[in-house]
């Protein structure tokens, strides 16, 4: 999965011959799962048609503030476009547009949008080699860099003029991977390892029966997805769960029993920066597992259980650099019980679900949580879908990692 999945990208196209390559660029972004809106300068429409770009981007192309020909035309709001975007890319960026951007000139929709954009702005210059080397262009580029805009350097090669040298717009694949790497490099959990336990455990009674619980694993999987979206390398250790996950930064390890989960967790825990125990681990397991299927008898039967190891408590006991987060599912005396677990298991945060709250807990798609920290601060959240809850949990973690 690309880090650009779900990102809102505003592509500004200016009047250079390389504009025809933006068709391919738009396809690359769409394939990565990004949302694209295109703003064109009026002159760029001579190099690539708005129809091509609107078809590929699946959105109308914007090029004027309004159209005099169309009676129903509405004002094209550059402020809205600028605010909509997670990132803006100007490609190709001609010498003319670079100069206007660096001077704050606004004589078309693209430039007005550029000035309104609050997001990171990338620009990929494209021009003849002498124009690229001209001190005036160099000044424009360094001025834009001083504004925090990000240069995607032009490449060397044969230019449309027939001259050979620097000035060619970087190839669409190169622009795409430049932005992907840059976005990834700036993610808050880049370079961090996150360990997450998820799902139920199954404690075998005999070859066909087990003691389990109703945990779906969804909360843990949403946490794993969110951690990966924030740039972390994620180890997701899951008990039996129907949940699916596909992300290049997530390694899923399937286990069945509490004992297997314990073993896998301790293979990865010492290197982890953040560990979150969202699994509903069985507290007890049969003392003996029958080799053969147990036959029914007329009389009552007993299964003797022994306690499992508390995986989270074992992580707390060994804690060094790890930021450790646990879950507590309570029915009564919720806050006091959760605080007790936070201290007993040496946690940094505990996420409390109360079974008294409708929609909370481990089987459904929603959750209602409170988060308690070591200073007894309690943040309460309303009922939300589990993907939103995962975002809230990581927001709380990140704010404490920085502190
Ligand atoms: N947990 C764990 N290993 C266990 C049991 C629990 O890692 N064997 C973790 C859960 O993943 C969760 C937290 O511990 O993050 C809370 O577990 P819970 O079962 O509620 O707490 P207990 O200490 O077992 O207390 P009680 O059963 O009395 O509520």
CSV table of C-alpha atoms and ligand atoms in Angstrom, one decimal:
chain,number,residue,atom,x,y,z
A,1,UNK,CA,0.0,0.0,0.0
A,2,UNK,CA,1.3,3.4,-0.9
A,3,UNK,CA,1.8,6.1,1.7
A,4,UNK,CA,-0.1,8.3,-0.8
A,5,UNK,CA,-3.3,6.2,-0.4
A,6,UNK,CA,-6.2,8.5,0.5
A,7,UNK,CA,-4.1,11.6,0.2
A,8,UNK,CA,-5.7,14.6,-1.5
A,9,UNK,CA,-3.3,15.9,-4.2
A,10,UNK,CA,-3.7,19.1,-6.1
A,11,UNK,CA,-1.8,19.0,-9.4
A,12,UNK,CA,-1.0,22.4,-11.0
A,13,UNK,CA,-0.1,22.1,-14.7
A,14,UNK,CA,1.6,25.0,-16.5
A,15,UNK,CA,2.4,25.6,-20.1
A,16,UNK,CA,5.5,23.4,-20.9
A,17,UNK,CA,5.7,20.6,-23.4
A,18,UNK,CA,6.2,18.2,-20.5
A,19,UNK,CA,2.5,18.9,-19.6
A,20,UNK,CA,1.6,15.8,-21.8
A,21,UNK,CA,3.4,13.7,-19.2
A,22,UNK,CA,1.0,14.7,-16.5
A,23,UNK,CA,-1.6,12.3,-17.9
A,24,UNK,CA,0.7,9.5,-16.8
A,25,UNK,CA,1.5,11.2,-13.5
A,26,UNK,CA,-2.2,11.4,-12.7
A,27,UNK,CA,-2.6,7.7,-13.4
A,28,UNK,CA,0.2,6.9,-11.0
A,29,UNK,CA,-1.4,8.9,-8.2
A,30,UNK,CA,-4.8,7.3,-8.9
A,31,UNK,CA,-3.3,3.8,-8.9
A,32,UNK,CA,-1.8,4.6,-5.5
A,33,UNK,CA,-5.2,5.4,-4.2
A,34,UNK,CA,-4.8,9.2,-4.0
A,35,UNK,CA,-7.6,11.7,-4.8
A,36,UNK,CA,-6.6,14.2,-7.5
A,37,UNK,CA,-7.8,17.6,-8.5
A,38,UNK,CA,-6.1,19.4,-11.4
A,39,UNK,CA,-5.7,23.1,-11.8
A,40,UNK,CA,-4.3,24.2,-15.2
A,41,UNK,CA,-3.0,27.6,-16.4
A,42,UNK,CA,-5.0,28.6,-19.5
A,43,UNK,CA,-2.0,28.2,-21.8
A,44,UNK,CA,-1.2,24.7,-20.6
A,45,UNK,CA,-4.4,23.5,-22.2
A,46,UNK,CA,-2.6,23.8,-25.6
A,47,UNK,CA,-0.2,21.0,-24.4
A,48,UNK,CA,-2.7,18.6,-22.8
A,49,UNK,CA,-6.5,18.7,-22.8
A,50,UNK,CA,-8.6,19.2,-19.7
A,51,UNK,CA,-10.7,16.3,-20.9
A,52,UNK,CA,-7.7,13.9,-20.7
A,53,UNK,CA,-6.9,15.1,-17.2
A,54,UNK,CA,-10.5,15.2,-15.9
A,55,UNK,CA,-11.1,11.7,-17.2
A,56,UNK,CA,-7.9,10.3,-15.6
A,57,UNK,CA,-8.3,12.2,-12.4
A,58,UNK,CA,-12.1,11.4,-12.2
A,59,UNK,CA,-12.7,15.1,-11.2
A,60,UNK,CA,-13.5,18.2,-13.2
A,61,UNK,CA,-10.4,20.3,-14.1
A,62,UNK,CA,-10.2,23.9,-12.9
A,63,UNK,CA,-8.5,26.6,-15.0
A,64,UNK,CA,-10.5,29.8,-14.6
A,65,UNK,CA,-12.1,31.7,-11.7
A,66,UNK,CA,-15.4,31.5,-13.7
A,67,UNK,CA,-16.4,31.1,-17.3
A,68,UNK,CA,-18.2,33.9,-19.1
A,69,UNK,CA,-19.7,31.4,-21.6
A,70,UNK,CA,-21.5,29.3,-19.1
A,71,UNK,CA,-24.6,30.9,-17.6
A,72,UNK,CA,-24.6,28.5,-14.7
A,73,UNK,CA,-20.9,28.8,-14.0
A,74,UNK,CA,-20.0,29.1,-10.4
A,75,UNK,CA,-17.0,30.9,-8.9
A,76,UNK,CA,-14.1,28.5,-8.6
A,77,UNK,CA,-12.9,29.0,-5.1
A,78,UNK,CA,-9.2,28.8,-5.0
A,79,UNK,CA,-9.2,29.1,-1.2
A,80,UNK,CA,-11.3,25.9,-0.9
A,81,UNK,CA,-9.0,24.1,-3.4
A,82,UNK,CA,-6.0,25.2,-1.4
A,83,UNK,CA,-7.5,24.0,1.9
A,84,UNK,CA,-8.7,20.7,0.4
A,85,UNK,CA,-5.3,19.5,-0.5
A,86,UNK,CA,-2.9,17.4,1.6
A,87,UNK,CA,-0.2,18.3,-0.9
A,88,UNK,CA,0.2,20.4,-4.0
A,89,UNK,CA,2.4,19.6,-6.9
A,90,UNK,CA,3.2,22.0,-9.7
A,91,UNK,CA,4.4,20.0,-12.7
A,92,UNK,CA,5.6,21.0,-15.1
A,93,UNK,CA,6.6,24.3,-13.5
A,94,UNK,CA,7.7,26.8,-16.2
A,95,UNK,CA,10.2,29.6,-15.6
A,96,UNK,CA,7.3,32.0,-15.9
A,97,UNK,CA,5.2,30.3,-13.2
A,98,UNK,CA,8.2,29.8,-10.9
A,99,UNK,CA,9.0,33.5,-11.2
A,100,UNK,CA,5.4,34.5,-10.5
A,101,UNK,CA,5.1,32.1,-7.5
A,102,UNK,CA,8.3,33.5,-6.0
A,103,UNK,CA,7.0,37.1,-6.4
A,104,UNK,CA,3.4,36.5,-5.3
A,105,UNK,CA,2.0,37.4,-8.6
A,106,UNK,CA,-1.6,36.2,-9.1
A,107,UNK,CA,-2.9,36.4,-12.6
A,108,UNK,CA,-4.5,33.0,-12.9
A,109,UNK,CA,-6.4,30.4,-10.8
A,110,UNK,CA,-3.3,28.2,-10.3
A,111,UNK,CA,-1.3,31.0,-8.8
A,112,UNK,CA,-4.2,32.1,-6.5
A,113,UNK,CA,-4.5,28.5,-5.4
A,114,UNK,CA,-0.8,28.3,-4.7
A,115,UNK,CA,-0.9,31.3,-2.5
A,116,UNK,CA,-3.9,29.9,-0.6
A,117,UNK,CA,-2.4,26.4,-0.1
A,118,UNK,CA,-1.5,25.6,3.5
A,119,UNK,CA,-0.1,22.1,2.6
A,120,UNK,CA,3.4,21.2,1.4
A,121,UNK,CA,4.1,22.4,-2.1
A,122,UNK,CA,6.3,20.5,-4.5
A,123,UNK,CA,7.4,21.8,-7.9
A,124,UNK,CA,9.0,20.1,-10.8
A,125,UNK,CA,10.7,22.6,-13.2
A,126,UNK,CA,10.7,22.0,-16.9
A,127,UNK,CA,12.4,24.4,-19.4
A,128,UNK,CA,15.2,24.7,-21.8
A,129,UNK,CA,18.7,24.3,-20.3
A,130,UNK,CA,19.7,28.0,-20.7
A,131,UNK,CA,16.5,29.1,-19.0
A,132,UNK,CA,17.1,26.6,-16.2
A,133,UNK,CA,20.6,27.9,-15.6
A,134,UNK,CA,19.6,31.6,-15.9
A,135,UNK,CA,20.3,33.5,-12.6
A,136,UNK,CA,16.7,34.7,-12.6
A,137,UNK,CA,15.4,31.1,-12.5
A,138,UNK,CA,17.9,30.2,-9.9
A,139,UNK,CA,16.7,33.1,-7.8
A,140,UNK,CA,13.0,32.0,-8.3
A,141,UNK,CA,13.9,28.4,-7.2
A,142,UNK,CA,15.9,29.4,-4.2
A,143,UNK,CA,13.2,31.9,-3.1
A,144,UNK,CA,10.6,29.1,-3.3
A,145,UNK,CA,12.8,26.8,-1.3
A,146,UNK,CA,13.2,29.5,1.3
A,147,UNK,CA,9.3,29.5,1.5
A,148,UNK,CA,9.5,25.8,2.3
A,149,UNK,CA,8.4,24.6,-1.1
A,150,UNK,CA,10.1,21.5,-2.2
A,151,UNK,CA,12.1,21.3,-5.5
A,152,UNK,CA,11.9,18.1,-7.5
A,153,UNK,CA,15.0,18.8,-9.6
A,154,UNK,CA,14.9,18.8,-13.4
A,155,UNK,CA,16.6,15.9,-15.1
A,156,UNK,CA,19.3,16.0,-17.8
A,157,UNK,CA,18.7,14.7,-21.3
A,158,UNK,CA,17.4,15.7,-24.7
A,159,UNK,CA,15.1,18.7,-24.5
A,160,UNK,CA,12.2,19.5,-26.8
A,161,UNK,CA,14.3,22.2,-28.4
A,162,UNK,CA,16.8,19.5,-29.6
A,163,UNK,CA,19.4,20.8,-27.1
A,164,UNK,CA,20.8,18.4,-24.6
A,165,UNK,CA,21.2,19.3,-20.9
A,166,UNK,CA,19.5,20.0,-17.7
A,167,UNK,CA,15.9,21.3,-17.7
A,168,UNK,CA,13.8,18.3,-18.6
A,169,UNK,CA,11.0,17.7,-16.1
A,170,UNK,CA,11.7,14.7,-13.9
A,171,UNK,CA,9.9,11.6,-15.3
A,172,UNK,CA,6.5,10.9,-13.8
A,173,UNK,CA,7.7,7.7,-12.0
A,174,UNK,CA,10.5,9.7,-10.5
A,175,UNK,CA,8.2,12.6,-9.4
A,176,UNK,CA,5.9,10.0,-7.9
A,177,UNK,CA,8.6,8.2,-5.9
A,178,UNK,CA,10.2,11.5,-4.8
A,179,UNK,CA,7.0,12.6,-3.2
A,180,UNK,CA,6.2,9.1,-1.8
A,181,UNK,CA,9.7,9.0,-0.1
A,182,UNK,CA,9.4,12.6,1.1
A,183,UNK,CA,6.0,12.0,2.6
A,184,UNK,CA,7.1,8.8,4.2
A,185,UNK,CA,10.3,10.4,5.6
A,186,UNK,CA,8.2,13.1,7.4
A,187,UNK,CA,5.7,10.7,9.0
A,188,UNK,CA,5.8,10.9,12.8
A,189,UNK,CA,6.5,7.2,13.4
A,190,UNK,CA,9.1,6.9,10.6
A,191,UNK,CA,11.8,4.5,11.8
A,192,UNK,CA,9.8,3.4,14.8
A,193,UNK,CA,8.8,-0.2,15.5
A,194,UNK,CA,5.3,-0.8,16.9
A,195,UNK,CA,4.3,-4.2,18.3
A,196,UNK,CA,0.5,-4.8,18.6
A,197,UNK,CA,-1.4,-7.9,19.9
A,198,UNK,CA,-4.9,-8.4,18.6
A,199,UNK,CA,-7.8,-10.8,18.6
A,200,UNK,CA,-8.9,-13.6,20.9
A,201,UNK,CA,-6.8,-16.6,21.9
A,202,UNK,CA,-8.0,-20.2,21.6
A,203,UNK,CA,-7.0,-22.5,24.4
A,204,UNK,CA,-7.3,-26.1,23.2
A,205,UNK,CA,-9.3,-28.7,25.2
A,206,UNK,CA,-8.8,-31.5,22.7
A,207,UNK,CA,-8.0,-31.6,18.9
A,208,UNK,CA,-11.4,-30.1,18.0
A,209,UNK,CA,-12.5,-27.9,20.9
A,210,UNK,CA,-11.2,-24.8,22.5
A,211,UNK,CA,-12.0,-22.1,25.0
A,212,UNK,CA,-12.2,-18.8,23.2
A,213,UNK,CA,-13.9,-15.4,23.3
A,214,UNK,CA,-15.8,-13.0,21.0
A,215,UNK,CA,-13.0,-10.6,20.2
A,216,UNK,CA,-13.0,-9.8,16.5
A,217,UNK,CA,-9.5,-8.4,16.4
A,218,UNK,CA,-10.8,-5.3,14.6
A,219,UNK,CA,-9.4,-2.8,17.1
A,220,UNK,CA,-5.9,-4.2,16.9
A,221,UNK,CA,-6.0,-4.4,13.1
A,222,UNK,CA,-7.1,-0.7,13.0
A,223,UNK,CA,-4.3,0.2,15.3
A,224,UNK,CA,-1.8,-1.6,13.1
A,225,UNK,CA,-3.1,0.1,10.0
A,226,UNK,CA,-2.9,3.5,11.7
A,227,UNK,CA,0.6,2.9,13.0
A,228,UNK,CA,1.7,1.9,9.4
A,229,UNK,CA,0.0,5.0,8.0
A,230,UNK,CA,2.1,7.1,10.4
A,231,UNK,CA,5.2,5.4,9.0
A,232,UNK,CA,6.0,2.8,11.6
A,233,UNK,CA,7.2,-0.7,11.0
A,234,UNK,CA,4.4,-2.8,12.6
A,235,UNK,CA,4.5,-6.3,14.0
A,236,UNK,CA,0.9,-7.5,14.4
A,237,UNK,CA,0.6,-10.6,16.5
A,238,UNK,CA,-3.0,-11.9,16.2
A,239,UNK,CA,-5.0,-14.7,17.6
A,240,UNK,CA,-7.6,-16.3,15.2
A,241,UNK,CA,-9.3,-13.5,13.4
A,242,UNK,CA,-11.1,-13.0,10.1
A,243,UNK,CA,-9.7,-9.5,9.8
A,244,UNK,CA,-7.5,-8.8,6.7
A,245,UNK,CA,-4.6,-6.4,6.5
A,246,UNK,CA,-2.4,-5.5,3.5
A,247,UNK,CA,0.2,-2.9,4.1
A,248,UNK,CA,3.9,-3.1,3.2
A,249,UNK,CA,4.8,-1.9,6.7
A,250,UNK,CA,2.7,-4.5,8.5
A,251,UNK,CA,4.0,-8.0,9.3
A,252,UNK,CA,1.2,-10.2,10.6
A,253,UNK,CA,2.0,-13.2,12.8
A,254,UNK,CA,-0.8,-15.6,13.4
A,255,UNK,CA,-1.0,-17.4,16.7
A,256,UNK,CA,-3.7,-19.5,18.5
A,257,UNK,CA,-3.0,-19.7,22.2
A,258,UNK,CA,-1.9,-17.3,24.9
A,259,UNK,CA,1.3,-19.3,25.2
A,260,UNK,CA,2.1,-18.8,21.5
A,261,UNK,CA,1.2,-15.1,21.7
A,262,UNK,CA,3.6,-14.8,24.7
A,263,UNK,CA,6.5,-16.4,22.8
A,264,UNK,CA,6.0,-14.3,19.6
A,265,UNK,CA,5.6,-11.1,21.6
A,266,UNK,CA,9.0,-11.6,23.3
A,267,UNK,CA,10.7,-12.2,20.0
A,268,UNK,CA,10.0,-8.6,19.0
A,269,UNK,CA,9.4,-6.7,22.3
A,270,UNK,CA,13.0,-5.7,23.1
A,271,UNK,CA,13.3,-3.7,19.8
A,272,UNK,CA,9.9,-2.1,19.9
A,273,UNK,CA,9.4,1.6,20.5
A,274,UNK,CA,5.7,1.3,21.2
A,275,UNK,CA,3.8,-1.8,22.3
A,276,UNK,CA,0.0,-2.0,22.4
A,277,UNK,CA,-1.8,-5.0,23.9
A,278,UNK,CA,-5.3,-5.0,22.4
A,279,UNK,CA,-5.7,-8.8,22.4
A,280,UNK,CA,-8.3,-10.5,24.5
A,281,UNK,CA,-6.0,-13.1,25.9
A,282,UNK,CA,-7.5,-16.0,27.8
A,283,UNK,CA,-6.7,-15.7,31.5
A,284,UNK,CA,-6.9,-19.5,31.9
A,285,UNK,CA,-6.0,-22.5,29.8
A,286,UNK,CA,-6.7,-26.2,30.3
A,287,UNK,CA,-4.0,-27.9,32.4
A,288,UNK,CA,-4.1,-30.8,30.0
A,289,UNK,CA,-5.0,-31.0,26.3
A,290,UNK,CA,-6.5,-34.4,25.4
A,291,UNK,CA,-4.7,-36.1,22.4
A,292,UNK,CA,-7.9,-37.6,21.2
A,293,UNK,CA,-11.4,-36.1,20.9
A,294,UNK,CA,-13.0,-36.3,24.3
A,295,UNK,CA,-16.0,-38.7,24.1
A,296,UNK,CA,-19.2,-37.7,25.7
A,297,UNK,CA,-20.3,-39.5,28.9
A,298,UNK,CA,-23.6,-39.4,30.7
A,299,UNK,CA,-22.2,-37.7,33.7
A,300,UNK,CA,-20.9,-34.2,34.4
A,301,UNK,CA,-17.4,-33.4,33.4
A,302,UNK,CA,-14.8,-31.0,34.6
A,303,UNK,CA,-12.0,-29.2,32.8
A,304,UNK,CA,-9.3,-28.0,35.2
A,305,UNK,CA,-7.7,-24.7,34.2
A,306,UNK,CA,-4.5,-23.0,35.1
A,307,UNK,CA,-3.7,-19.3,34.7
A,308,UNK,CA,-1.9,-18.2,31.5
A,309,UNK,CA,1.0,-15.8,31.6
A,310,UNK,CA,0.0,-12.2,31.6
A,311,UNK,CA,1.7,-11.0,28.4
A,312,UNK,CA,1.2,-7.3,29.0
A,313,UNK,CA,2.5,-7.6,32.6
A,314,UNK,CA,5.6,-9.4,31.3
A,315,UNK,CA,6.2,-6.5,28.9
A,316,UNK,CA,5.7,-4.0,31.7
A,317,UNK,CA,8.3,-5.8,33.9
A,318,UNK,CA,10.9,-5.7,31.1
A,319,UNK,CA,10.1,-2.2,30.0
A,320,UNK,CA,13.0,0.0,28.9
A,321,UNK,CA,12.5,2.4,25.9
A,322,UNK,CA,9.1,1.0,25.1
A,323,UNK,CA,5.9,3.2,25.4
A,324,UNK,CA,3.5,0.6,26.7
A,325,UNK,CA,-0.3,0.7,26.2
A,326,UNK,CA,-2.8,-1.7,27.5
A,327,UNK,CA,-6.6,-2.2,27.3
A,328,UNK,CA,-9.0,-2.7,30.1
A,329,UNK,CA,-12.6,-4.0,29.6
A,330,UNK,CA,-14.5,-3.3,32.7
A,331,UNK,CA,-18.1,-3.7,34.0
A,332,UNK,CA,-17.9,-1.9,37.3
A,333,UNK,CA,-15.6,0.5,39.1
A,334,UNK,CA,-14.1,1.1,35.7
A,335,UNK,CA,-11.7,4.0,36.2
A,336,UNK,CA,-10.4,2.6,39.5
A,337,UNK,CA,-9.8,-0.9,38.0
A,338,UNK,CA,-8.2,0.5,34.9
A,339,UNK,CA,-5.9,2.7,37.0
A,340,UNK,CA,-4.9,-0.3,39.1
A,341,UNK,CA,-4.0,-2.2,35.9
A,342,UNK,CA,-1.9,0.8,34.6
A,343,UNK,CA,0.2,0.7,37.8
A,344,UNK,CA,0.3,-3.1,38.2
A,345,UNK,CA,1.4,-3.8,34.7
A,346,UNK,CA,3.8,-0.7,34.5
A,347,UNK,CA,1.9,0.9,31.6
A,348,UNK,CA,2.2,4.4,30.1
A,349,UNK,CA,-1.4,4.5,29.0
A,350,UNK,CA,-4.5,2.4,29.5
A,351,UNK,CA,-7.4,2.4,27.1
A,352,UNK,CA,-10.6,1.7,29.0
A,353,UNK,CA,-13.8,0.3,27.5
A,354,UNK,CA,-16.8,0.1,29.7
A,355,UNK,CA,-19.2,-2.7,29.0
A,356,UNK,CA,-21.9,-0.3,30.4
A,357,UNK,CA,-21.5,1.8,27.3
A,358,UNK,CA,-23.5,0.6,24.3
A,359,UNK,CA,-21.4,0.0,21.3
A,360,UNK,CA,-18.2,-0.4,23.2
A,361,UNK,CA,-16.1,-3.5,23.6
A,362,UNK,CA,-14.4,-6.1,21.5
A,363,UNK,CA,-16.9,-7.7,19.1
A,364,UNK,CA,-18.5,-4.7,17.2
A,365,UNK,CA,-17.3,-2.1,14.7
A,366,UNK,CA,-17.5,0.8,17.2
A,367,UNK,CA,-15.9,1.6,20.4
A,368,UNK,CA,-16.2,4.1,23.2
A,369,UNK,CA,-13.0,4.7,25.1
A,370,UNK,CA,-11.4,6.7,27.8
A,371,UNK,CA,-7.6,7.0,28.0
A,372,UNK,CA,-5.8,7.2,31.3
A,373,UNK,CA,-2.2,8.1,31.7
A,374,UNK,CA,0.4,7.8,34.6
A,375,UNK,CA,-0.5,11.2,35.9
A,376,UNK,CA,-4.2,10.2,36.2
A,377,UNK,CA,-5.2,12.4,33.3
A,378,UNK,CA,-8.4,11.0,31.8
A,379,UNK,CA,-9.4,11.8,28.2
A,380,UNK,CA,-13.0,10.6,27.3
A,381,UNK,CA,-14.1,10.1,23.8
A,382,UNK,CA,-17.5,9.7,22.2
A,383,UNK,CA,-18.7,6.5,20.5
A,384,UNK,CA,-16.8,6.1,17.2
A,385,UNK,CA,-15.9,3.6,14.5
A,386,UNK,CA,-12.8,1.6,15.4
A,387,UNK,CA,-10.7,3.2,12.7
A,388,UNK,CA,-11.4,6.7,14.3
A,389,UNK,CA,-10.7,5.3,17.7
A,390,UNK,CA,-7.3,4.0,16.5
A,391,UNK,CA,-6.5,7.6,15.3
A,392,UNK,CA,-7.4,9.0,18.8
A,393,UNK,CA,-5.2,6.4,20.5
A,394,UNK,CA,-2.2,7.3,18.4
A,395,UNK,CA,-2.8,11.0,18.8
A,396,UNK,CA,-2.6,10.5,22.6
A,397,UNK,CA,0.5,8.3,22.2
A,398,UNK,CA,2.3,10.8,19.9
A,399,UNK,CA,1.5,13.8,22.1
A,400,UNK,CA,3.3,11.9,25.0
A,401,UNK,CA,6.2,10.7,22.9
A,402,UNK,CA,7.1,14.3,22.0
A,403,UNK,CA,6.8,15.5,25.6
B,1,LIG,N1,-3.4,-9.2,28.8
B,1,LIG,C1,-2.3,-9.9,28.3
B,1,LIG,N2,-2.1,-11.2,28.7
B,1,LIG,C2,-3.0,-11.8,29.5
B,1,LIG,C3,-4.2,-11.1,29.9
B,1,LIG,C4,-4.3,-9.8,29.6
B,1,LIG,O1,-1.5,-9.3,27.6
B,1,LIG,N3,-2.8,-13.1,29.8
B,1,LIG,C5,-3.6,-7.8,28.4
B,1,LIG,C6,-4.7,-7.5,27.5
B,1,LIG,O2,-4.3,-7.5,26.1
B,1,LIG,C7,-5.2,-6.1,27.9
B,1,LIG,C8,-4.9,-6.1,29.4
B,1,LIG,O3,-3.9,-7.1,29.6
B,1,LIG,O4,-4.3,-5.1,27.3
B,1,LIG,C9,-6.1,-6.2,30.2
B,1,LIG,O5,-6.3,-7.5,30.5
B,1,LIG,P1,-7.5,-7.9,31.6
B,1,LIG,O6,-7.7,-9.3,31.3
B,1,LIG,O7,-8.6,-7.0,31.5
B,1,LIG,O8,-6.8,-7.7,32.9
B,1,LIG,P2,-6.5,-8.6,34.1
B,1,LIG,O9,-5.2,-8.1,34.7
B,1,LIG,O10,-6.4,-10.0,33.6
B,1,LIG,O11,-7.6,-8.3,35.1
B,1,LIG,P3,-9.1,-8.9,35.3
B,1,LIG,O12,-9.2,-10.2,34.5
B,1,LIG,O13,-9.2,-9.1,36.8
B,1,LIG,O14,-10.0,-7.8,34.8
